[in-house]
């Protein structure tokens, strides 16, 4: 499995594009499609995965009731000028096939790759609320795995603010995510089947992951946009200490470049 450069790109860039476009729209904006191409570079924290460079499609739909932003879609339950509540469905992309780990890197951590199970991607369902103020946008979301992969949940708080730079829009953001113990143990710990085979028993438990991001959207004419995005996650010690990760891993970064056209 090709782990998640393209996924990270969609998650990082498309919501920012949608925010940049919708911030100037009315309570009932016209339906709009967006398509494009992007290039992403991401460093995986998993032992042996390394850096990925991937070309990817960018897809977006903004309707009066429904929306699609990369790997997240949903329905607007309530919208006003200052507050919006959405029901959301999003693909969770933290999964990795056991064969995508580096055998030598895992061996240095005391793990035989042949004893590991795959970590599956999942589908999360939940709610997201956004407050729009003169000082910026505040977003809270809660979502839970409904596919039986991790059987966990995630809570996220995020703050972002738009700035006009030239003809474009610069959006820095800061946030924090809380992963339940089921989610963190599944993706960053060792599973009970693996422990039964002799793999070290490691379970980080619930964790909090801070993150920062920066997105710049530059319009070209009326319909085209150039996009640049960066994001960095600060991994807590309980995750960094996982034997599934590269030694001394403190964070995870991604960079995205793309161009899209709206219709």
PDB file of C-alpha atoms in Angstrom:
ATOM      1  CA  UNK A   1       0.000   0.000   0.000  1.00  0.00           C
ATOM      2  CA  UNK A   2       1.225   3.446  -0.870  1.00  0.00           C
ATOM      3  CA  UNK A   3       0.749   5.256   2.403  1.00  0.00           C
ATOM      4  CA  UNK A   4      -0.731   8.546   2.223  1.00  0.00           C
ATOM      5  CA  UNK A   5       1.014  11.325   0.522  1.00  0.00           C
ATOM      6  CA  UNK A   6      -1.928  11.825  -1.798  1.00  0.00           C
ATOM      7  CA  UNK A   7      -4.301  11.383   1.114  1.00  0.00           C
ATOM      8  CA  UNK A   8      -2.508  13.945   3.229  1.00  0.00           C
ATOM      9  CA  UNK A   9      -2.531  16.337   0.307  1.00  0.00           C
ATOM     10  CA  UNK A  10      -6.281  16.075  -0.142  1.00  0.00           C
ATOM     11  CA  UNK A  11      -6.877  16.476   3.574  1.00  0.00           C
ATOM     12  CA  UNK A  12      -4.548  19.439   3.835  1.00  0.00           C
ATOM     13  CA  UNK A  13      -5.238  21.426   0.686  1.00  0.00           C
ATOM     14  CA  UNK A  14      -8.871  20.904  -0.275  1.00  0.00           C
ATOM     15  CA  UNK A  15     -10.468  21.977   3.025  1.00  0.00           C
ATOM     16  CA  UNK A  16      -8.363  25.127   2.891  1.00  0.00           C
ATOM     17  CA  UNK A  17      -9.459  25.797  -0.687  1.00  0.00           C
ATOM     18  CA  UNK A  18     -13.073  25.305   0.294  1.00  0.00           C
ATOM     19  CA  UNK A  19     -12.684  27.673   3.250  1.00  0.00           C
ATOM     20  CA  UNK A  20     -11.024  30.298   1.099  1.00  0.00           C
ATOM     21  CA  UNK A  21     -13.806  30.094  -1.455  1.00  0.00           C
ATOM     22  CA  UNK A  22     -16.736  29.915   0.958  1.00  0.00           C
ATOM     23  CA  UNK A  23     -15.624  32.747   3.234  1.00  0.00           C
ATOM     24  CA  UNK A  24     -16.861  35.281   0.723  1.00  0.00           C
ATOM     25  CA  UNK A  25     -20.060  33.413  -0.137  1.00  0.00           C
ATOM     26  CA  UNK A  26     -23.546  33.963   1.257  1.00  0.00           C
ATOM     27  CA  UNK A  27     -25.471  31.628   3.529  1.00  0.00           C
ATOM     28  CA  UNK A  28     -26.800  29.749   0.458  1.00  0.00           C
ATOM     29  CA  UNK A  29     -23.913  29.753  -2.066  1.00  0.00           C
ATOM     30  CA  UNK A  30     -24.274  28.394  -5.604  1.00  0.00           C
ATOM     31  CA  UNK A  31     -23.067  24.861  -6.288  1.00  0.00           C
ATOM     32  CA  UNK A  32     -19.443  24.716  -7.433  1.00  0.00           C
ATOM     33  CA  UNK A  33     -17.104  21.998  -8.607  1.00  0.00           C
ATOM     34  CA  UNK A  34     -13.344  22.108  -8.480  1.00  0.00           C
ATOM     35  CA  UNK A  35     -10.867  19.744 -10.149  1.00  0.00           C
ATOM     36  CA  UNK A  36      -7.116  19.847 -10.422  1.00  0.00           C
ATOM     37  CA  UNK A  37      -3.744  18.177 -10.030  1.00  0.00           C
ATOM     38  CA  UNK A  38      -1.229  18.289  -7.221  1.00  0.00           C
ATOM     39  CA  UNK A  39       2.144  17.035  -6.064  1.00  0.00           C
ATOM     40  CA  UNK A  40       2.786  16.056  -2.463  1.00  0.00           C
ATOM     41  CA  UNK A  41       5.848  15.180  -0.431  1.00  0.00           C
ATOM     42  CA  UNK A  42       5.410  13.546   2.976  1.00  0.00           C
ATOM     43  CA  UNK A  43       7.718  11.968   5.511  1.00  0.00           C
ATOM     44  CA  UNK A  44       6.259   8.863   7.127  1.00  0.00           C
ATOM     45  CA  UNK A  45       7.058   8.257  10.808  1.00  0.00           C
ATOM     46  CA  UNK A  46       6.819   4.470  10.347  1.00  0.00           C
ATOM     47  CA  UNK A  47      10.125   2.599  10.345  1.00  0.00           C
ATOM     48  CA  UNK A  48      11.368   2.091   6.792  1.00  0.00           C
ATOM     49  CA  UNK A  49       8.623   3.944   4.902  1.00  0.00           C
ATOM     50  CA  UNK A  50      10.748   6.997   4.141  1.00  0.00           C
ATOM     51  CA  UNK A  51       9.750  10.017   2.081  1.00  0.00           C
ATOM     52  CA  UNK A  52       6.987   9.763  -0.516  1.00  0.00           C
ATOM     53  CA  UNK A  53       6.490  11.962  -3.579  1.00  0.00           C
ATOM     54  CA  UNK A  54       3.143  11.469  -5.273  1.00  0.00           C
ATOM     55  CA  UNK A  55       1.070  13.065  -8.039  1.00  0.00           C
ATOM     56  CA  UNK A  56      -2.607  13.285  -7.132  1.00  0.00           C
ATOM     57  CA  UNK A  57      -5.993  14.474  -8.325  1.00  0.00           C
ATOM     58  CA  UNK A  58      -7.768  17.247  -6.433  1.00  0.00           C
ATOM     59  CA  UNK A  59     -11.565  17.116  -6.293  1.00  0.00           C
ATOM     60  CA  UNK A  60     -14.020  19.420  -4.562  1.00  0.00           C
ATOM     61  CA  UNK A  61     -17.773  20.043  -4.583  1.00  0.00           C
ATOM     62  CA  UNK A  62     -19.556  22.797  -2.650  1.00  0.00           C
ATOM     63  CA  UNK A  63     -23.354  22.680  -2.787  1.00  0.00           C
ATOM     64  CA  UNK A  64     -26.178  24.289  -0.863  1.00  0.00           C
ATOM     65  CA  UNK A  65     -26.629  21.152   1.254  1.00  0.00           C
ATOM     66  CA  UNK A  66     -23.796  18.715   0.483  1.00  0.00           C
ATOM     67  CA  UNK A  67     -20.042  19.032   0.036  1.00  0.00           C
ATOM     68  CA  UNK A  68     -16.956  17.013  -0.896  1.00  0.00           C
ATOM     69  CA  UNK A  69     -13.457  18.154   0.050  1.00  0.00           C
ATOM     70  CA  UNK A  70     -10.830  15.595  -0.819  1.00  0.00           C
ATOM     71  CA  UNK A  71     -11.435  12.576   1.382  1.00  0.00           C
ATOM     72  CA  UNK A  72     -14.023  14.331   3.544  1.00  0.00           C
ATOM     73  CA  UNK A  73     -17.657  14.755   2.572  1.00  0.00           C
ATOM     74  CA  UNK A  74     -20.829  15.615   4.373  1.00  0.00           C
ATOM     75  CA  UNK A  75     -24.009  17.587   4.746  1.00  0.00           C
ATOM     76  CA  UNK A  76     -24.686  21.035   6.193  1.00  0.00           C
ATOM     77  CA  UNK A  77     -27.060  20.629   9.125  1.00  0.00           C
ATOM     78  CA  UNK A  78     -27.138  24.315  10.044  1.00  0.00           C
ATOM     79  CA  UNK A  79     -25.535  27.430   8.586  1.00  0.00           C
ATOM     80  CA  UNK A  80     -25.543  31.101   9.471  1.00  0.00           C
ATOM     81  CA  UNK A  81     -23.086  33.944   8.945  1.00  0.00           C
ATOM     82  CA  UNK A  82     -21.238  33.078  12.154  1.00  0.00           C
ATOM     83  CA  UNK A  83     -21.793  29.357  12.799  1.00  0.00           C
ATOM     84  CA  UNK A  84     -22.058  26.141  10.839  1.00  0.00           C
ATOM     85  CA  UNK A  85     -22.736  22.560  11.918  1.00  0.00           C
ATOM     86  CA  UNK A  86     -21.957  19.679   9.536  1.00  0.00           C
ATOM     87  CA  UNK A  87     -22.365  15.931   9.548  1.00  0.00           C
ATOM     88  CA  UNK A  88     -19.136  14.537   8.118  1.00  0.00           C
ATOM     89  CA  UNK A  89     -17.698  11.314   6.759  1.00  0.00           C
ATOM     90  CA  UNK A  90     -13.947  11.039   6.205  1.00  0.00           C
ATOM     91  CA  UNK A  91     -11.487   8.357   5.219  1.00  0.00           C
ATOM     92  CA  UNK A  92      -8.875   7.658   7.895  1.00  0.00           C
ATOM     93  CA  UNK A  93      -5.531   7.036   6.241  1.00  0.00           C
ATOM     94  CA  UNK A  94      -3.190   6.058   9.071  1.00  0.00           C
ATOM     95  CA  UNK A  95      -3.140   2.428   7.938  1.00  0.00           C
ATOM     96  CA  UNK A  96      -0.069   0.606   6.671  1.00  0.00           C
ATOM     97  CA  UNK A  97       0.582  -2.854   5.246  1.00  0.00           C
ATOM     98  CA  UNK A  98       3.058  -4.891   7.249  1.00  0.00           C
ATOM     99  CA  UNK A  99       5.204  -5.318   4.127  1.00  0.00           C
ATOM    100  CA  UNK A 100       5.587  -1.522   3.817  1.00  0.00           C
ATOM    101  CA  UNK A 101       7.662  -1.414   6.994  1.00  0.00           C
ATOM    102  CA  UNK A 102      11.415  -1.687   6.583  1.00  0.00           C
ATOM    103  CA  UNK A 103      12.565  -5.106   7.808  1.00  0.00           C
ATOM    104  CA  UNK A 104      16.012  -3.830   8.817  1.00  0.00           C
ATOM    105  CA  UNK A 105      14.630  -0.759  10.583  1.00  0.00           C
ATOM    106  CA  UNK A 106      12.139  -2.862  12.548  1.00  0.00           C
ATOM    107  CA  UNK A 107      14.858  -5.368  13.418  1.00  0.00           C
ATOM    108  CA  UNK A 108      16.864  -2.557  15.014  1.00  0.00           C
ATOM    109  CA  UNK A 109      13.770  -1.898  17.155  1.00  0.00           C
ATOM    110  CA  UNK A 110      13.633  -5.575  18.129  1.00  0.00           C
ATOM    111  CA  UNK A 111      10.686  -6.531  15.883  1.00  0.00           C
ATOM    112  CA  UNK A 112      10.427  -9.207  13.197  1.00  0.00           C
ATOM    113  CA  UNK A 113       8.355  -7.716  10.373  1.00  0.00           C
ATOM    114  CA  UNK A 114       6.960 -11.145   9.489  1.00  0.00           C
ATOM    115  CA  UNK A 115       5.127 -11.216  12.832  1.00  0.00           C
ATOM    116  CA  UNK A 116       3.164  -8.010  12.196  1.00  0.00           C
ATOM    117  CA  UNK A 117      -0.415  -7.532  11.015  1.00  0.00           C
ATOM    118  CA  UNK A 118      -1.630  -4.862   8.602  1.00  0.00           C
ATOM    119  CA  UNK A 119      -3.133  -1.672  10.015  1.00  0.00           C
ATOM    120  CA  UNK A 120      -6.238  -0.939   7.954  1.00  0.00           C
ATOM    121  CA  UNK A 121      -7.567   2.423   6.874  1.00  0.00           C
ATOM    122  CA  UNK A 122     -11.066   3.207   8.088  1.00  0.00           C
ATOM    123  CA  UNK A 123     -14.109   5.408   7.643  1.00  0.00           C
ATOM    124  CA  UNK A 124     -14.977   7.944  10.333  1.00  0.00           C
ATOM    125  CA  UNK A 125     -18.392   9.516  10.883  1.00  0.00           C
ATOM    126  CA  UNK A 126     -19.047  12.498  13.083  1.00  0.00           C
ATOM    127  CA  UNK A 127     -19.938  16.154  13.537  1.00  0.00           C
ATOM    128  CA  UNK A 128     -18.015  19.372  12.905  1.00  0.00           C
ATOM    129  CA  UNK A 129     -18.879  22.854  14.126  1.00  0.00           C
ATOM    130  CA  UNK A 130     -17.249  26.084  12.910  1.00  0.00           C
ATOM    131  CA  UNK A 131     -17.501  29.544  14.487  1.00  0.00           C
ATOM    132  CA  UNK A 132     -16.558  32.444  12.206  1.00  0.00           C
ATOM    133  CA  UNK A 133     -15.383  35.612  13.936  1.00  0.00           C
ATOM    134  CA  UNK A 134     -13.433  38.740  13.060  1.00  0.00           C
ATOM    135  CA  UNK A 135     -10.472  37.169  14.847  1.00  0.00           C
ATOM    136  CA  UNK A 136     -10.553  33.995  12.730  1.00  0.00           C
ATOM    137  CA  UNK A 137     -12.347  30.657  12.492  1.00  0.00           C
ATOM    138  CA  UNK A 138     -12.659  28.162  15.346  1.00  0.00           C
ATOM    139  CA  UNK A 139     -13.532  24.566  14.518  1.00  0.00           C
ATOM    140  CA  UNK A 140     -14.389  21.612  16.736  1.00  0.00           C
ATOM    141  CA  UNK A 141     -14.975  18.111  15.382  1.00  0.00           C
ATOM    142  CA  UNK A 142     -15.699  14.682  16.797  1.00  0.00           C
ATOM    143  CA  UNK A 143     -15.586  11.523  14.691  1.00  0.00           C
ATOM    144  CA  UNK A 144     -15.467   7.790  15.300  1.00  0.00           C
ATOM    145  CA  UNK A 145     -14.389   4.768  13.262  1.00  0.00           C
ATOM    146  CA  UNK A 146     -17.399   2.862  11.927  1.00  0.00           C
ATOM    147  CA  UNK A 147     -15.529   0.164   9.965  1.00  0.00           C
ATOM    148  CA  UNK A 148     -14.135  -1.807  12.905  1.00  0.00           C
ATOM    149  CA  UNK A 149     -10.516  -1.013  12.033  1.00  0.00           C
ATOM    150  CA  UNK A 150      -9.439   0.730  15.239  1.00  0.00           C
ATOM    151  CA  UNK A 151     -12.900   1.108  16.821  1.00  0.00           C
ATOM    152  CA  UNK A 152     -11.621   4.385  18.251  1.00  0.00           C
ATOM    153  CA  UNK A 153     -12.493   8.055  18.020  1.00  0.00           C
ATOM    154  CA  UNK A 154     -10.807  11.424  17.512  1.00  0.00           C
ATOM    155  CA  UNK A 155     -11.577  14.905  18.848  1.00  0.00           C
ATOM    156  CA  UNK A 156     -10.030  17.915  17.084  1.00  0.00           C
ATOM    157  CA  UNK A 157      -9.874  21.642  17.815  1.00  0.00           C
ATOM    158  CA  UNK A 158      -8.505  24.047  15.207  1.00  0.00           C
ATOM    159  CA  UNK A 159      -8.037  27.785  14.813  1.00  0.00           C
ATOM    160  CA  UNK A 160      -7.282  29.476  11.489  1.00  0.00           C
ATOM    161  CA  UNK A 161      -7.281  32.994  10.107  1.00  0.00           C
ATOM    162  CA  UNK A 162      -7.172  34.337   6.551  1.00  0.00           C
ATOM    163  CA  UNK A 163      -4.843  37.123   5.451  1.00  0.00           C
ATOM    164  CA  UNK A 164      -4.792  38.843   2.082  1.00  0.00           C
ATOM    165  CA  UNK A 165      -1.305  38.681   0.571  1.00  0.00           C
ATOM    166  CA  UNK A 166      -1.110  40.246  -2.863  1.00  0.00           C
ATOM    167  CA  UNK A 167      -3.986  38.798  -4.865  1.00  0.00           C
ATOM    168  CA  UNK A 168      -3.950  35.610  -2.832  1.00  0.00           C
ATOM    169  CA  UNK A 169      -5.048  34.374   0.554  1.00  0.00           C
ATOM    170  CA  UNK A 170      -2.679  33.120   3.253  1.00  0.00           C
ATOM    171  CA  UNK A 171      -4.196  30.904   5.961  1.00  0.00           C
ATOM    172  CA  UNK A 172      -2.094  29.870   8.970  1.00  0.00           C
ATOM    173  CA  UNK A 173      -3.672  27.372  11.331  1.00  0.00           C
ATOM    174  CA  UNK A 174      -2.980  25.719  14.641  1.00  0.00           C
ATOM    175  CA  UNK A 175      -4.779  22.757  16.139  1.00  0.00           C
ATOM    176  CA  UNK A 176      -4.731  19.767  18.407  1.00  0.00           C
ATOM    177  CA  UNK A 177      -6.184  16.273  18.054  1.00  0.00           C
ATOM    178  CA  UNK A 178      -7.029  13.807  20.798  1.00  0.00           C
ATOM    179  CA  UNK A 179      -6.818  10.144  19.756  1.00  0.00           C
ATOM    180  CA  UNK A 180      -8.626   7.643  21.944  1.00  0.00           C
ATOM    181  CA  UNK A 181      -6.626   4.729  23.301  1.00  0.00           C
ATOM    182  CA  UNK A 182      -8.206   2.346  20.787  1.00  0.00           C
ATOM    183  CA  UNK A 183      -7.076   4.499  17.841  1.00  0.00           C
ATOM    184  CA  UNK A 184      -3.591   5.189  19.195  1.00  0.00           C
ATOM    185  CA  UNK A 185      -3.003   1.568  20.250  1.00  0.00           C
ATOM    186  CA  UNK A 186      -4.107   0.254  16.856  1.00  0.00           C
ATOM    187  CA  UNK A 187      -2.000   2.557  14.680  1.00  0.00           C
ATOM    188  CA  UNK A 188       1.022   3.124  16.916  1.00  0.00           C
ATOM    189  CA  UNK A 189       1.081   0.127  19.264  1.00  0.00           C
ATOM    190  CA  UNK A 190       1.390  -3.624  18.867  1.00  0.00           C
ATOM    191  CA  UNK A 191      -1.686  -5.813  18.564  1.00  0.00           C
ATOM    192  CA  UNK A 192      -2.619  -8.702  20.838  1.00  0.00           C
ATOM    193  CA  UNK A 193      -2.163 -11.203  17.963  1.00  0.00           C
ATOM    194  CA  UNK A 194       1.348  -9.871  17.439  1.00  0.00           C
ATOM    195  CA  UNK A 195       2.169 -10.024  21.140  1.00  0.00           C
ATOM    196  CA  UNK A 196       1.009 -13.655  21.172  1.00  0.00           C
ATOM    197  CA  UNK A 197       3.610 -14.355  18.456  1.00  0.00           C
ATOM    198  CA  UNK A 198       6.400 -12.831  20.521  1.00  0.00           C
ATOM    199  CA  UNK A 199       6.320  -9.148  19.515  1.00  0.00           C
ATOM    200  CA  UNK A 200       6.967  -6.694  22.336  1.00  0.00           C
ATOM    201  CA  UNK A 201       3.763  -5.476  24.007  1.00  0.00           C
ATOM    202  CA  UNK A 202       3.533  -1.702  23.459  1.00  0.00           C
ATOM    203  CA  UNK A 203       0.380   0.393  23.816  1.00  0.00           C
ATOM    204  CA  UNK A 204       0.706   4.193  23.986  1.00  0.00           C
ATOM    205  CA  UNK A 205      -2.849   4.767  25.202  1.00  0.00           C
ATOM    206  CA  UNK A 206      -4.770   7.958  24.483  1.00  0.00           C
ATOM    207  CA  UNK A 207      -2.595  10.752  23.059  1.00  0.00           C
ATOM    208  CA  UNK A 208      -2.813  14.435  22.147  1.00  0.00           C
ATOM    209  CA  UNK A 209      -1.173  15.573  18.891  1.00  0.00           C
ATOM    210  CA  UNK A 210      -0.580  19.303  18.249  1.00  0.00           C
ATOM    211  CA  UNK A 211      -0.286  20.461  14.639  1.00  0.00           C
ATOM    212  CA  UNK A 212       0.396  23.621  12.658  1.00  0.00           C
ATOM    213  CA  UNK A 213      -0.280  24.421   9.013  1.00  0.00           C
ATOM    214  CA  UNK A 214       0.043  27.122   6.403  1.00  0.00           C
ATOM    215  CA  UNK A 215      -1.866  27.330   3.107  1.00  0.00           C
ATOM    216  CA  UNK A 216      -1.599  29.908   0.332  1.00  0.00           C
ATOM    217  CA  UNK A 217      -4.200  30.177  -2.450  1.00  0.00           C
ATOM    218  CA  UNK A 218      -3.333  32.388  -5.425  1.00  0.00           C
ATOM    219  CA  UNK A 219      -6.029  33.045  -8.069  1.00  0.00           C
ATOM    220  CA  UNK A 220      -5.217  33.024 -11.773  1.00  0.00           C
ATOM    221  CA  UNK A 221      -8.048  34.746 -13.594  1.00  0.00           C
ATOM    222  CA  UNK A 222     -11.578  33.946 -12.465  1.00  0.00           C
ATOM    223  CA  UNK A 223     -11.469  30.141 -12.325  1.00  0.00           C
ATOM    224  CA  UNK A 224      -7.913  28.902 -11.782  1.00  0.00           C
ATOM    225  CA  UNK A 225      -6.022  28.731  -8.479  1.00  0.00           C
ATOM    226  CA  UNK A 226      -2.495  27.839  -7.458  1.00  0.00           C
ATOM    227  CA  UNK A 227      -2.234  26.147  -4.050  1.00  0.00           C
ATOM    228  CA  UNK A 228       0.654  25.636  -1.658  1.00  0.00           C
ATOM    229  CA  UNK A 229       0.286  23.951   1.712  1.00  0.00           C
ATOM    230  CA  UNK A 230       2.514  22.725   4.516  1.00  0.00           C
ATOM    231  CA  UNK A 231       1.582  20.880   7.704  1.00  0.00           C
ATOM    232  CA  UNK A 232       3.539  19.541  10.649  1.00  0.00           C
ATOM    233  CA  UNK A 233       2.340  17.251  13.439  1.00  0.00           C
ATOM    234  CA  UNK A 234       4.213  17.141  16.749  1.00  0.00           C
ATOM    235  CA  UNK A 235       4.211  13.528  17.917  1.00  0.00           C
ATOM    236  CA  UNK A 236       4.095  13.038  21.705  1.00  0.00           C
ATOM    237  CA  UNK A 237       6.657  10.878  23.480  1.00  0.00           C
ATOM    238  CA  UNK A 238       4.231   7.971  23.840  1.00  0.00           C
ATOM    239  CA  UNK A 239       4.030   7.743  20.036  1.00  0.00           C
ATOM    240  CA  UNK A 240       7.704   8.527  19.372  1.00  0.00           C
ATOM    241  CA  UNK A 241       8.658   5.652  21.667  1.00  0.00           C
ATOM    242  CA  UNK A 242       6.688   3.127  19.611  1.00  0.00           C
ATOM    243  CA  UNK A 243       8.850   0.304  18.187  1.00  0.00           C
ATOM    244  CA  UNK A 244       6.914   0.696  14.923  1.00  0.00           C
ATOM    245  CA  UNK A 245       8.386   4.163  14.326  1.00  0.00           C
ATOM    246  CA  UNK A 246      11.763   5.385  13.176  1.00  0.00           C
ATOM    247  CA  UNK A 247      14.172   6.114  15.998  1.00  0.00           C
ATOM    248  CA  UNK A 248      14.031   9.662  17.376  1.00  0.00           C
ATOM    249  CA  UNK A 249      10.894  10.543  15.385  1.00  0.00           C
ATOM    250  CA  UNK A 250       9.487  13.759  16.814  1.00  0.00           C
ATOM    251  CA  UNK A 251       7.011  14.782  14.140  1.00  0.00           C
ATOM    252  CA  UNK A 252       5.496  14.276  10.713  1.00  0.00           C
ATOM    253  CA  UNK A 253       5.536  16.881   7.939  1.00  0.00           C
ATOM    254  CA  UNK A 254       3.940  17.222   4.511  1.00  0.00           C
ATOM    255  CA  UNK A 255       4.171  19.704   1.638  1.00  0.00           C
ATOM    256  CA  UNK A 256       1.660  20.094  -1.198  1.00  0.00           C
ATOM    257  CA  UNK A 257       1.679  22.032  -4.478  1.00  0.00           C
ATOM    258  CA  UNK A 258      -1.330  22.055  -6.756  1.00  0.00           C
ATOM    259  CA  UNK A 259      -3.426  23.810  -9.370  1.00  0.00           C
ATOM    260  CA  UNK A 260      -7.217  23.616  -9.695  1.00  0.00           C
ATOM    261  CA  UNK A 261     -10.053  24.983 -11.766  1.00  0.00           C
ATOM    262  CA  UNK A 262     -13.522  25.791 -10.460  1.00  0.00           C
ATOM    263  CA  UNK A 263     -16.751  25.442 -12.443  1.00  0.00           C
TER     264      UNK A 263
END
